[in-house]
Coordinates of C-alpha atoms (C1' of nucleotides) in Angstrom, one line a residue:
Chain R
M1 CA 20.6 -1.8 21.4
T2 CA 19.6 -5.1 19.9
V3 CA 16.1 -5.2 18.5
R4 CA 13.9 -7.7 20.3
T5 CA 10.3 -8.3 19.3
R6 CA 7.8 -10.8 20.4
F7 CA 4.6 -12.6 19.4
A8 CA 2.4 -13.1 22.4
P9 CA -0.8 -15.1 21.6
S10 CA -3.2 -16.4 24.2
P11 CA -3.8 -20.1 23.7
T12 CA -7.6 -20.0 23.5
G13 CA -7.9 -21.0 19.9
F14 CA -5.9 -21.7 16.7
L15 CA -3.5 -19.3 15.0
H16 CA -5.7 -17.3 12.6
I17 CA -4.7 -15.2 9.7
G18 CA -4.6 -11.9 11.8
G19 CA -2.3 -13.5 14.4
A20 CA -0.2 -14.9 11.7
R21 CA 0.4 -11.5 10.1
T22 CA 1.2 -10.0 13.5
A23 CA 3.7 -12.7 14.0
L24 CA 5.1 -12.3 10.5
F25 CA 5.7 -8.6 10.9
S26 CA 7.3 -9.0 14.3
W27 CA 9.5 -11.7 12.9
A28 CA 10.4 -9.7 9.9
F29 CA 11.3 -6.6 12.0
A30 CA 13.6 -8.7 14.2
K31 CA 15.2 -10.3 11.1
K32 CA 15.6 -7.0 9.4
H33 CA 17.5 -5.6 12.4
A34 CA 19.5 -8.7 13.1
G35 CA 17.6 -8.9 16.4
Q36 CA 15.7 -11.6 18.2
F37 CA 12.1 -12.7 17.8
I38 CA 10.5 -14.2 20.9
L39 CA 7.4 -16.4 21.3
R40 CA 5.5 -16.0 24.5
I41 CA 2.3 -17.8 25.4
E42 CA -0.1 -15.7 27.4
D43 CA -2.0 -18.3 29.3
T44 CA -3.0 -16.5 32.5
D45 CA -6.7 -17.0 31.7
V46 CA -6.6 -20.5 33.0
A47 CA -10.2 -21.2 32.3
R48 CA -9.9 -20.6 28.6
S49 CA -6.3 -21.6 27.8
T50 CA -5.8 -25.2 26.6
P51 CA -2.7 -27.3 25.7
E52 CA -4.4 -28.1 22.4
A53 CA -4.5 -24.4 21.5
V54 CA -0.8 -24.0 22.5
Q55 CA 0.0 -26.9 20.1
A56 CA -2.2 -25.4 17.4
I57 CA -0.3 -22.1 17.6
L58 CA 3.0 -23.9 17.6
D59 CA 1.9 -25.9 14.5
G60 CA 0.8 -22.8 12.7
M61 CA 4.1 -21.0 13.4
H62 CA 6.0 -24.1 12.2
W63 CA 4.0 -24.5 9.0
L64 CA 4.6 -20.9 8.2
G65 CA 8.3 -21.2 9.0
L66 CA 8.2 -18.4 11.5
D67 CA 11.1 -19.5 13.7
Y68 CA 11.7 -17.9 17.0
D69 CA 15.0 -17.2 18.7
E70 CA 13.6 -17.6 22.3
G71 CA 10.7 -19.3 23.9
P72 CA 8.1 -20.3 23.9
F73 CA 7.8 -18.8 27.4
Y74 CA 4.7 -19.5 29.3
Q75 CA 3.3 -16.8 31.6
M76 CA 1.9 -19.4 34.0
Q77 CA 5.5 -20.5 34.7
R78 CA 6.5 -17.0 35.7
M79 CA 4.1 -16.6 38.6
D80 CA 6.8 -16.1 41.2
R81 CA 8.2 -13.2 39.2
Y82 CA 4.8 -11.5 38.8
K83 CA 4.0 -11.9 42.5
Q84 CA 7.3 -10.4 43.4
V85 CA 6.7 -7.4 41.2
I86 CA 3.2 -6.9 42.6
Q87 CA 4.6 -6.9 46.1
T88 CA 7.1 -4.2 45.2
M89 CA 4.2 -2.2 43.8
L90 CA 2.1 -2.7 46.9
D91 CA 5.1 -1.7 49.0
A92 CA 5.7 1.4 46.9
G93 CA 2.1 2.4 47.0
S94 CA 1.5 2.1 43.3
A95 CA -1.0 -0.8 43.8
Y96 CA -3.6 -1.5 46.4
Y97 CA -6.1 -4.0 47.5
C98 CA -9.7 -3.7 46.3
Y99 CA -12.5 -5.4 48.2
S100 CA -15.3 -4.5 45.8
S101 CA -17.1 -7.7 44.9
K102 CA -17.8 -8.7 41.3
E103 CA -21.5 -8.2 41.9
E104 CA -20.8 -4.7 43.2
L105 CA -18.7 -3.9 40.2
D106 CA -21.2 -5.3 37.7
A107 CA -23.9 -3.2 39.3
L108 CA -21.7 -0.2 39.0
R109 CA -21.0 -0.8 35.4
E110 CA -24.6 -1.3 34.6
Q111 CA -25.6 1.9 36.2
Q112 CA -22.9 3.9 34.4
M113 CA -23.9 2.4 31.1
A114 CA -27.5 3.3 31.9
N115 CA -26.4 6.9 32.6
K116 CA -24.5 6.8 29.2
Q117 CA -21.2 7.1 31.0
K118 CA -18.0 5.3 30.3
P119 CA -18.0 2.3 32.6
R120 CA -15.1 2.5 35.1
Y121 CA -14.0 1.7 38.6
D122 CA -15.2 4.3 41.0
G123 CA -12.0 4.2 43.1
K124 CA -13.7 3.1 46.3
W125 CA -10.7 1.4 47.7
R126 CA -8.1 3.6 46.2
P127 CA -6.0 5.0 49.0
E128 CA -5.7 8.8 49.0
A129 CA -4.0 11.2 51.4
G130 CA -6.6 12.1 54.0
K131 CA -9.2 9.7 52.6
V132 CA -10.8 7.2 55.0
L133 CA -11.2 3.8 53.4
P134 CA -14.3 1.6 54.2
D135 CA -14.0 -1.2 56.7
V136 CA -12.4 -4.3 55.2
P137 CA -15.1 -7.0 54.7
Q138 CA -14.0 -10.3 56.1
D139 CA -15.7 -12.6 53.6
I140 CA -14.1 -11.1 50.5
Q141 CA -10.8 -12.0 48.9
P142 CA -9.4 -8.8 47.5
A143 CA -8.1 -8.1 44.0
I144 CA -5.2 -5.9 43.5
R145 CA -5.4 -2.7 41.4
F146 CA -2.9 -0.5 39.9
K147 CA -3.0 3.1 41.1
N148 CA -3.2 4.9 37.8
P149 CA -2.3 8.6 37.7
Q150 CA -5.4 10.7 37.6
A151 CA -3.9 13.8 36.0
G152 CA -2.0 14.4 32.8
V153 CA -1.8 12.6 29.5
V154 CA 0.0 9.5 28.3
V155 CA 1.6 10.1 24.9
W156 CA 3.6 7.8 22.7
D157 CA 4.7 7.9 19.1
D158 CA 3.2 4.8 17.6
L159 CA 5.4 3.4 14.9
V160 CA 2.5 2.8 12.7
K161 CA -0.2 5.3 13.7
G162 CA 1.9 8.3 14.8
R163 CA 1.5 10.2 17.9
I164 CA -1.3 9.0 20.2
E165 CA -2.4 10.9 23.2
I166 CA -4.8 9.7 25.9
A167 CA -5.8 11.6 29.0
N168 CA -5.3 9.8 32.3
A169 CA -8.7 11.0 33.2
E170 CA -10.0 8.4 30.7
L171 CA -8.3 5.6 32.5
D172 CA -9.3 3.9 35.7
D173 CA -7.4 1.6 38.2
L174 CA -7.2 -1.7 36.5
I175 CA -7.0 -5.0 38.3
I176 CA -3.5 -6.5 38.1
A177 CA -4.2 -9.5 40.2
R178 CA -7.4 -11.4 40.6
A179 CA -8.8 -12.4 44.0
D180 CA -7.3 -15.8 43.5
G181 CA -3.9 -14.2 43.2
T182 CA -3.3 -14.8 39.5
P183 CA -2.0 -11.7 37.7
T184 CA -3.9 -10.3 34.7
Y185 CA -3.0 -9.7 31.1
N186 CA -2.1 -6.0 31.2
F187 CA 0.2 -6.5 34.1
C188 CA 2.0 -9.6 32.9
V189 CA 2.6 -8.0 29.5
V190 CA 4.3 -5.1 31.2
V191 CA 6.6 -7.3 33.3
D192 CA 7.4 -9.7 30.5
D193 CA 8.1 -7.1 27.8
S194 CA 10.4 -5.4 30.3
D195 CA 12.1 -8.6 31.6
M196 CA 12.5 -9.9 28.1
G197 CA 14.0 -6.7 26.9
I198 CA 11.4 -6.2 24.2
T199 CA 12.4 -3.1 22.2
Q200 CA 9.4 -2.9 19.9
V201 CA 6.0 -4.2 20.7
I202 CA 4.3 -5.0 17.4
R203 CA 0.7 -6.1 18.0
G204 CA -2.9 -5.7 16.9
D205 CA -4.7 -2.5 16.8
D206 CA -7.1 -3.7 19.5
H207 CA -4.4 -3.1 22.0
V208 CA -4.1 0.7 21.4
N209 CA -6.4 1.3 24.4
N210 CA -4.3 -0.9 26.6
T211 CA -1.1 0.9 25.8
P212 CA -1.5 4.0 28.0
R213 CA -2.2 1.7 31.0
Q214 CA 0.8 -0.3 30.2
I215 CA 3.0 2.7 29.8
N216 CA 1.7 4.0 33.2
M217 CA 2.6 0.7 34.9
L218 CA 6.0 0.7 33.2
M219 CA 6.6 4.2 34.5
A220 CA 5.5 3.3 38.0
L221 CA 7.8 0.3 37.8
A222 CA 10.6 2.4 36.5
A223 CA 10.4 4.6 39.5
I224 CA 11.1 1.6 41.6
D225 CA 13.6 -0.1 39.3
A226 CA 15.8 2.0 37.0
N227 CA 16.3 -1.0 34.7
I228 CA 12.8 -0.9 33.5
K229 CA 12.3 0.8 30.1
V230 CA 9.2 1.6 28.0
P231 CA 9.4 -0.1 24.6
Q232 CA 8.3 1.4 21.4
Y233 CA 4.8 0.4 20.1
A234 CA 3.6 -0.4 16.7
H235 CA -0.1 -1.2 16.3
L236 CA -1.2 -3.1 13.2
S237 CA -4.6 -2.6 11.9
M238 CA -6.9 -5.5 11.6
I239 CA -7.7 -7.8 8.8
L240 CA -11.3 -7.9 7.7
G241 CA -13.1 -10.8 6.0
S242 CA -13.7 -10.7 2.2
D243 CA -17.1 -9.1 3.0
G244 CA -15.5 -6.3 4.9
Q245 CA -16.7 -7.6 8.2
K246 CA -14.6 -8.3 11.2
L247 CA -13.2 -11.9 11.2
S248 CA -14.6 -13.9 14.0
K249 CA -15.0 -17.6 14.7
R250 CA -18.5 -17.5 13.5
H251 CA -17.5 -15.4 10.6
G252 CA -14.6 -16.4 8.3
A253 CA -11.8 -16.7 10.8
V254 CA -10.0 -19.9 10.2
S255 CA -6.8 -21.5 11.4
V256 CA -3.8 -20.9 9.2
M257 CA -3.6 -24.7 9.0
Q258 CA -6.9 -24.6 7.2
Y259 CA -5.0 -23.0 4.3
D260 CA -2.7 -26.1 4.3
D261 CA -5.8 -28.3 4.1
D262 CA -7.2 -26.1 1.3
G263 CA -4.1 -26.5 -0.8
Y264 CA -2.2 -23.3 -0.2
L265 CA 1.6 -23.2 0.0
P266 CA 3.0 -21.6 3.2
E267 CA 5.1 -19.3 1.0
A268 CA 2.0 -18.1 -0.8
V269 CA 0.2 -17.4 2.4
L270 CA 3.2 -15.6 3.8
N271 CA 3.7 -13.5 0.6
Y272 CA 0.0 -12.6 0.6
L273 CA 0.0 -11.6 4.2
A274 CA 3.1 -9.5 3.8
R275 CA 1.4 -7.4 1.2
L276 CA -1.7 -7.0 3.3
G277 CA -1.0 -3.7 4.9
W278 CA 2.6 -3.4 3.9
S279 CA 4.2 -2.5 0.6
H280 CA 7.5 -2.1 -1.0
G281 CA 6.8 0.0 -4.1
D282 CA 5.1 -2.1 -6.7
D283 CA 6.6 -5.4 -5.6
E284 CA 4.1 -8.2 -5.3
I285 CA 6.0 -11.4 -5.4
F286 CA 9.0 -11.8 -3.1
S287 CA 10.7 -14.4 -0.9
M288 CA 10.7 -14.2 2.9
Q289 CA 14.4 -13.5 2.7
Q290 CA 13.7 -10.5 0.5
F291 CA 10.8 -9.5 2.8
A292 CA 13.0 -9.6 5.8
E293 CA 15.5 -7.3 4.1
W294 CA 12.9 -4.9 2.9
F295 CA 10.6 -4.8 5.9
D296 CA 10.0 -1.5 7.7
L297 CA 7.3 -0.1 9.8
D298 CA 7.2 3.1 7.8
H299 CA 5.4 1.4 4.9
I300 CA 2.6 -0.2 7.0
T301 CA -0.8 1.1 6.2
P302 CA -2.7 2.3 9.3
S303 CA -6.1 1.3 7.9
A304 CA -7.7 -2.0 8.0
A305 CA -7.3 -4.4 5.1
Q306 CA -9.8 -6.8 3.5
F307 CA -8.9 -10.3 2.9
N308 CA -9.1 -11.3 -0.8
T309 CA -9.0 -14.9 -1.7
E310 CA -8.6 -14.2 -5.5
K311 CA -5.3 -12.6 -4.9
L312 CA -4.2 -15.3 -2.6
N313 CA -5.1 -17.8 -5.3
W314 CA -3.1 -15.9 -7.8
I315 CA 0.0 -15.8 -5.6
N316 CA -0.5 -19.5 -4.7
A317 CA -0.7 -20.4 -8.4
H318 CA 2.6 -18.6 -8.9
Y319 CA 4.3 -20.5 -6.1
I320 CA 2.9 -23.8 -7.4
K321 CA 4.4 -23.1 -10.8
Q322 CA 7.8 -22.4 -9.1
A323 CA 7.5 -25.4 -6.8
D324 CA 9.9 -28.2 -7.0
N325 CA 8.3 -31.4 -8.4
A326 CA 9.7 -33.7 -5.7
Y327 CA 7.9 -31.5 -3.2
L328 CA 4.7 -31.6 -5.2
V329 CA 4.8 -35.3 -5.8
A330 CA 5.0 -35.9 -2.0
D331 CA 2.3 -33.4 -1.3
I332 CA -0.1 -34.5 -4.0
T333 CA 0.3 -38.2 -3.1
K334 CA -1.0 -37.3 0.3
R335 CA -3.9 -35.3 -1.1
L336 CA -4.9 -38.0 -3.4
A337 CA -4.7 -40.5 -0.6
K338 CA -7.3 -38.3 1.2
L339 CA -9.5 -38.8 -1.8
N340 CA -8.9 -42.5 -1.5
I341 CA -6.8 -42.6 -4.6
A342 CA -3.6 -44.5 -4.5
V343 CA -0.9 -43.3 -6.8
S344 CA 0.6 -46.0 -9.0
D345 CA 3.9 -45.9 -11.0
Q346 CA 2.1 -46.1 -14.3
P347 CA 1.4 -42.6 -15.2
N348 CA 4.4 -41.1 -13.6
L349 CA 3.1 -38.6 -11.1
S350 CA 5.8 -36.0 -11.7
S351 CA 5.0 -36.0 -15.4
V352 CA 1.3 -35.7 -14.7
I353 CA 2.0 -32.8 -12.4
D354 CA 4.1 -31.1 -15.1
L355 CA 1.0 -31.3 -17.3
Y356 CA -1.1 -29.5 -14.8
K357 CA 1.0 -27.3 -12.4
E358 CA 0.6 -24.2 -14.6
R359 CA -3.1 -24.5 -14.9
I360 CA -4.4 -24.5 -11.3
N361 CA -4.6 -22.3 -8.2
T362 CA -4.4 -24.7 -5.3
L363 CA -2.8 -28.1 -4.5
N364 CA -6.3 -29.5 -3.9
E365 CA -7.3 -28.4 -7.4
L366 CA -4.2 -30.1 -8.7
A367 CA -5.0 -33.3 -7.0
A368 CA -8.7 -33.2 -8.0
N369 CA -7.7 -32.5 -11.6
I370 CA -5.3 -35.3 -12.0
A371 CA -7.4 -37.9 -10.2
Y372 CA -8.5 -39.5 -13.4
F373 CA -5.0 -40.7 -14.1
Y374 CA -5.3 -43.1 -11.2
Q375 CA -8.9 -44.0 -11.2
K376 CA -11.6 -44.4 -13.8
P377 CA -13.2 -41.1 -14.6
V378 CA -16.8 -40.3 -14.0
I379 CA -18.2 -39.1 -17.3
D380 CA -19.9 -35.8 -17.1
E381 CA -23.3 -36.1 -18.6
V382 CA -23.5 -32.7 -20.1
A383 CA -20.1 -33.1 -21.7
S384 CA -21.0 -36.5 -22.9
E385 CA -24.2 -35.4 -24.5
K386 CA -22.5 -32.6 -26.3
H387 CA -19.4 -34.4 -27.6
L388 CA -20.1 -38.1 -27.6
T389 CA -22.5 -38.0 -30.4
A390 CA -23.5 -41.1 -32.5
D391 CA -21.9 -39.7 -35.6
I392 CA -18.5 -39.5 -34.0
K393 CA -18.4 -43.1 -32.9
P394 CA -17.3 -44.6 -36.2
V395 CA -14.5 -42.0 -36.3
I396 CA -13.3 -43.0 -32.9
A397 CA -13.5 -46.6 -33.9
S398 CA -11.3 -45.9 -36.8
L399 CA -8.9 -44.0 -34.6
V400 CA -8.7 -46.9 -32.2
E401 CA -7.7 -49.1 -35.1
S402 CA -4.7 -47.0 -35.9
L403 CA -3.8 -46.3 -32.3
Q404 CA -3.4 -50.0 -31.7
S405 CA -0.4 -50.3 -33.9
I406 CA 1.6 -47.1 -33.2
D407 CA 4.4 -46.4 -30.9
W408 CA 2.9 -44.7 -27.8
Q409 CA 4.3 -41.2 -28.0
A410 CA 2.5 -37.9 -28.0
E411 CA 3.7 -36.9 -31.5
L412 CA 2.6 -40.2 -33.0
I413 CA -0.7 -40.1 -31.2
H414 CA -1.2 -36.6 -32.5
Q415 CA -0.4 -37.8 -36.0
A416 CA -2.9 -40.7 -35.7
I417 CA -5.6 -38.3 -34.7
N418 CA -4.7 -35.9 -37.5
D419 CA -4.9 -38.8 -40.0
V420 CA -8.4 -39.7 -38.9
V421 CA -9.4 -36.0 -38.9
T422 CA -8.2 -35.7 -42.5
Q423 CA -9.8 -38.9 -43.6
Y424 CA -13.2 -37.9 -42.3
Q425 CA -12.7 -34.2 -43.3
L426 CA -13.3 -33.0 -39.8
K427 CA -11.7 -30.3 -37.6
F428 CA -9.3 -31.5 -34.9
P429 CA -11.5 -30.6 -31.9
K430 CA -14.3 -32.7 -33.3
V431 CA -12.3 -35.7 -32.4
A432 CA -10.3 -34.3 -29.5
M433 CA -13.3 -33.3 -27.5
P434 CA -15.0 -36.7 -27.4
L435 CA -11.6 -38.2 -26.6
R436 CA -11.3 -35.8 -23.7
V437 CA -14.7 -36.8 -22.3
M438 CA -14.1 -40.5 -22.7
L439 CA -10.6 -40.3 -21.1
T440 CA -10.9 -37.6 -18.5
G441 CA -14.7 -37.5 -17.9
I442 CA -14.8 -33.7 -18.7
A443 CA -14.4 -31.4 -21.6
Q444 CA -11.3 -29.6 -20.4
S445 CA -7.8 -31.0 -20.2
P446 CA -4.3 -30.2 -21.4
S447 CA -3.5 -31.2 -24.9
I448 CA -5.2 -34.5 -25.6
D449 CA -2.2 -36.3 -27.1
Q450 CA -0.1 -35.6 -24.1
V451 CA -2.9 -36.8 -21.8
M452 CA -3.1 -40.0 -23.8
A453 CA 0.6 -40.5 -23.9
L454 CA 0.8 -40.4 -20.1
L455 CA -2.3 -42.5 -19.6
G456 CA -0.8 -45.3 -21.5
K457 CA -2.1 -47.3 -24.5
D458 CA -3.9 -50.0 -22.6
E459 CA -5.7 -47.6 -20.4
V460 CA -6.7 -45.3 -23.2
L461 CA -8.1 -48.2 -25.3
A462 CA -9.9 -49.6 -22.3
R463 CA -11.5 -46.2 -21.5
I464 CA -12.5 -45.6 -25.0
K465 CA -14.0 -49.1 -25.2
S466 CA -15.9 -48.6 -22.0
A467 CA -17.2 -45.2 -23.1
M468 CA -18.3 -46.4 -26.5
N469 CA -20.7 -48.9 -25.0
Chain A
rG1 C1' -22.8 6.9 25.6
rU2 C1' -17.4 8.1 26.3
rC3 C1' -12.5 7.7 24.5
rC4 C1' -9.2 6.2 20.6
rC5 C1' -8.1 5.0 15.5
rC6 C1' -9.0 5.0 10.2
rA7 C1' -10.6 6.9 5.1
rU8 C1' -6.9 6.6 -3.0
rC9 C1' -10.1 2.0 -8.5
rG10 C1' -14.8 -3.7 -6.4
rU11 C1' -10.1 -5.5 -3.5
rC12 C1' -4.6 -5.0 -1.9
rU13 C1' -1.8 -0.8 -2.5
rA14 C1' 2.1 3.4 -4.7
rG15 C1' 2.0 8.4 -3.2
rA16 C1' 6.2 12.5 2.3
rG17 C1' 3.0 20.0 -1.6
rG18 C1' 4.6 20.6 -8.0
rC19 C1' 7.5 14.3 -10.8
rC20 C1' -0.3 12.8 -10.8
rU21 C1' -3.4 13.5 -17.4
rA22 C1' -3.2 9.7 -9.9
rG23 C1' 1.1 4.4 -10.9
rG24 C1' 1.2 -1.2 -10.0
rA25 C1' -1.3 -5.9 -8.6
rC26 C1' -5.8 -9.1 -8.1
rA27 C1' -10.7 -9.5 -10.2
rC28 C1' -13.5 -8.1 -14.5
rC29 C1' -13.8 -7.1 -20.1
rU30 C1' -11.5 -7.4 -25.2
rC31 C1' -8.0 -9.2 -28.5
rC32 C1' -3.7 -12.6 -29.5
rC33 C1' -1.7 -17.6 -28.8
rU34 C1' -4.6 -22.3 -29.3
rU35 C1' -6.8 -28.7 -29.8
rU36 C1' -11.1 -27.6 -25.3
rC37 C1' -10.1 -25.3 -20.6
rA38 C1' -6.3 -23.0 -18.5
rC39 C1' -1.3 -20.7 -18.7
rG40 C1' 1.1 -16.8 -21.2
rG41 C1' 1.2 -12.0 -24.1
rA42 C1' -1.1 -7.1 -25.5
rG43 C1' -4.9 -3.7 -24.5
rG44 C1' -9.3 -1.8 -21.7
rC45 C1' -12.7 -0.5 -17.6
rG46 C1' -12.0 1.6 -12.9
rA47 C1' -10.4 5.7 -7.2
rC48 C1' -8.1 10.5 -4.2
rC49 C1' -15.5 10.3 1.2
rC50 C1' -17.7 15.5 1.6
rG51 C1' -17.0 20.8 2.9
rG52 C1' -14.0 24.7 4.3
rG53 C1' -9.1 26.7 5.0
rU54 C1' -3.4 27.2 4.2
rU55 C1' -0.5 27.8 -0.4
rC56 C1' 1.3 30.4 -6.7
rG57 C1' 0.1 25.1 -6.4
rA58 C1' -3.1 19.9 -2.1
rA59 C1' -4.5 12.9 -3.0
rU60 C1' -0.6 14.8 0.2
rC61 C1' -0.8 20.0 5.5
rC62 C1' -4.9 22.1 9.1
rC63 C1' -10.1 22.3 10.8
rG64 C1' -15.1 20.5 10.6
rG65 C1' -18.6 16.9 8.9
rU66 C1' -19.9 12.0 7.3
rG67 C1' -18.9 7.0 7.1
rG68 C1' -16.3 2.7 9.1
rG69 C1' -13.6 0.3 13.0
rG70 C1' -11.7 -0.5 17.9
rA71 C1' -11.7 -0.1 23.3
rC72 C1' -14.4 0.6 27.7
rG73 C1' -13.8 -7.4 31.9
rC74 C1' -11.1 -10.3 38.4
rC75 C1' -10.6 -11.9 28.8
rA76 C1' -6.3 -11.5 26.1

RNA sequence: GUCCCCAUCGUCUAGAGGCCUAGGACACCUCCCUUUCACGGAGGCGACCCGGGUUCGAAUCCCGGUGGGGACGCCA
């Protein structure tokens, strides 16, 4: 049987890091088994679903390069199918109309909570042999409930967590269609996973409690239609924020696109996410192709993982070092533009990037660090006070003299500095540091002769002149 | 409250009863490289939640506790 997995987000917000990992693992599982990965948009909550969110999810998937073989399917476009299935369930007696009003249900729930009981539907409208149902109220549009078995247990072998067993007595009759006729999540999932031939449902941990209900519905459906099969389930634990707290909109949950804005490479985010809750021995850095070959559900940790920006930074730094300069040039040009800095031909951007790409963690850092090549630096006061001392100015003046007449190459610049250093009986940094401050604005930079070579003679002399005054 | 899940260095993890004196990675510290800061290289610090049991032998299996998390919607 061909493996078919799916990622099924609800379009009520952006694609966040947890969703991205779920998608990644589903994707990898399908790739590993030469199967298909399907994208399904679960938009039955009409009030909260938005086209913007759909787009945001699509953008996130695209940025990460998580390509899908089928879809996106939209549940709202499958209404006829859901209604058809509901009708068969109604006909078969595995679903029934419930006329309890929302107010009535709310009151019931409140009372149960007050009594320290698990809130659940009381089965008022559940048909039972020999039971007399209340009179149907005329002013209430009924919802439709699934008639969940009351005895026995639901058991499944979770591919991540192992055997899970939940008693039917813990479950109540869930609503599968609202009063307005729209079907609800748990029901649509069941129909879709079945219709789409999903073999492994890989999803977040928060769905564990939905699973027995879904299995029960699938079994009820299977009794009507022999083609219906129960998929396997794999529940992924959640990703916690760096403080160990649950990620929420208020609390650290950001769109994967934010990582793009913040200067992370998609391959770095992917590699980081792959290692969060999954492992392949001691391997830390690997390509997505490698990941797809290695991926298995057996090596997924069942416990929650805490997000760690330092490690993401380290991985990102690695991928920046590996990155192709043509790509970096295009990317950094855009990032500099956002800082209102136009890249000119003069210091060649690719050369500038070569000077810096091994020293930084993010693309934003890279852009910020090289900004001084394309605009006058702002001189850091602390650095200036420390290094631009009065006694060094004659030395710099003397250096300027010799710089004026040399061929503008790093080695010759280095030689010129060395000569001045010798002449004044100083140490190299004594001259290099003030130069750094005058040319870059700060006290840290790559080797100063290389910086000067790239900056160009005119610009170097102009900056020194301006800083000397 | 009820049900479900989880538990190895600060963090991500390796670990399928003896290969464990618990390995790797990030972070941190030290040293080396050095023209400052990084990069890189070499070292170091640092963990099996607790208590019982099973066994010749437990990080690994079982039970209990504790702690953390999740679910309990006409949300998904």
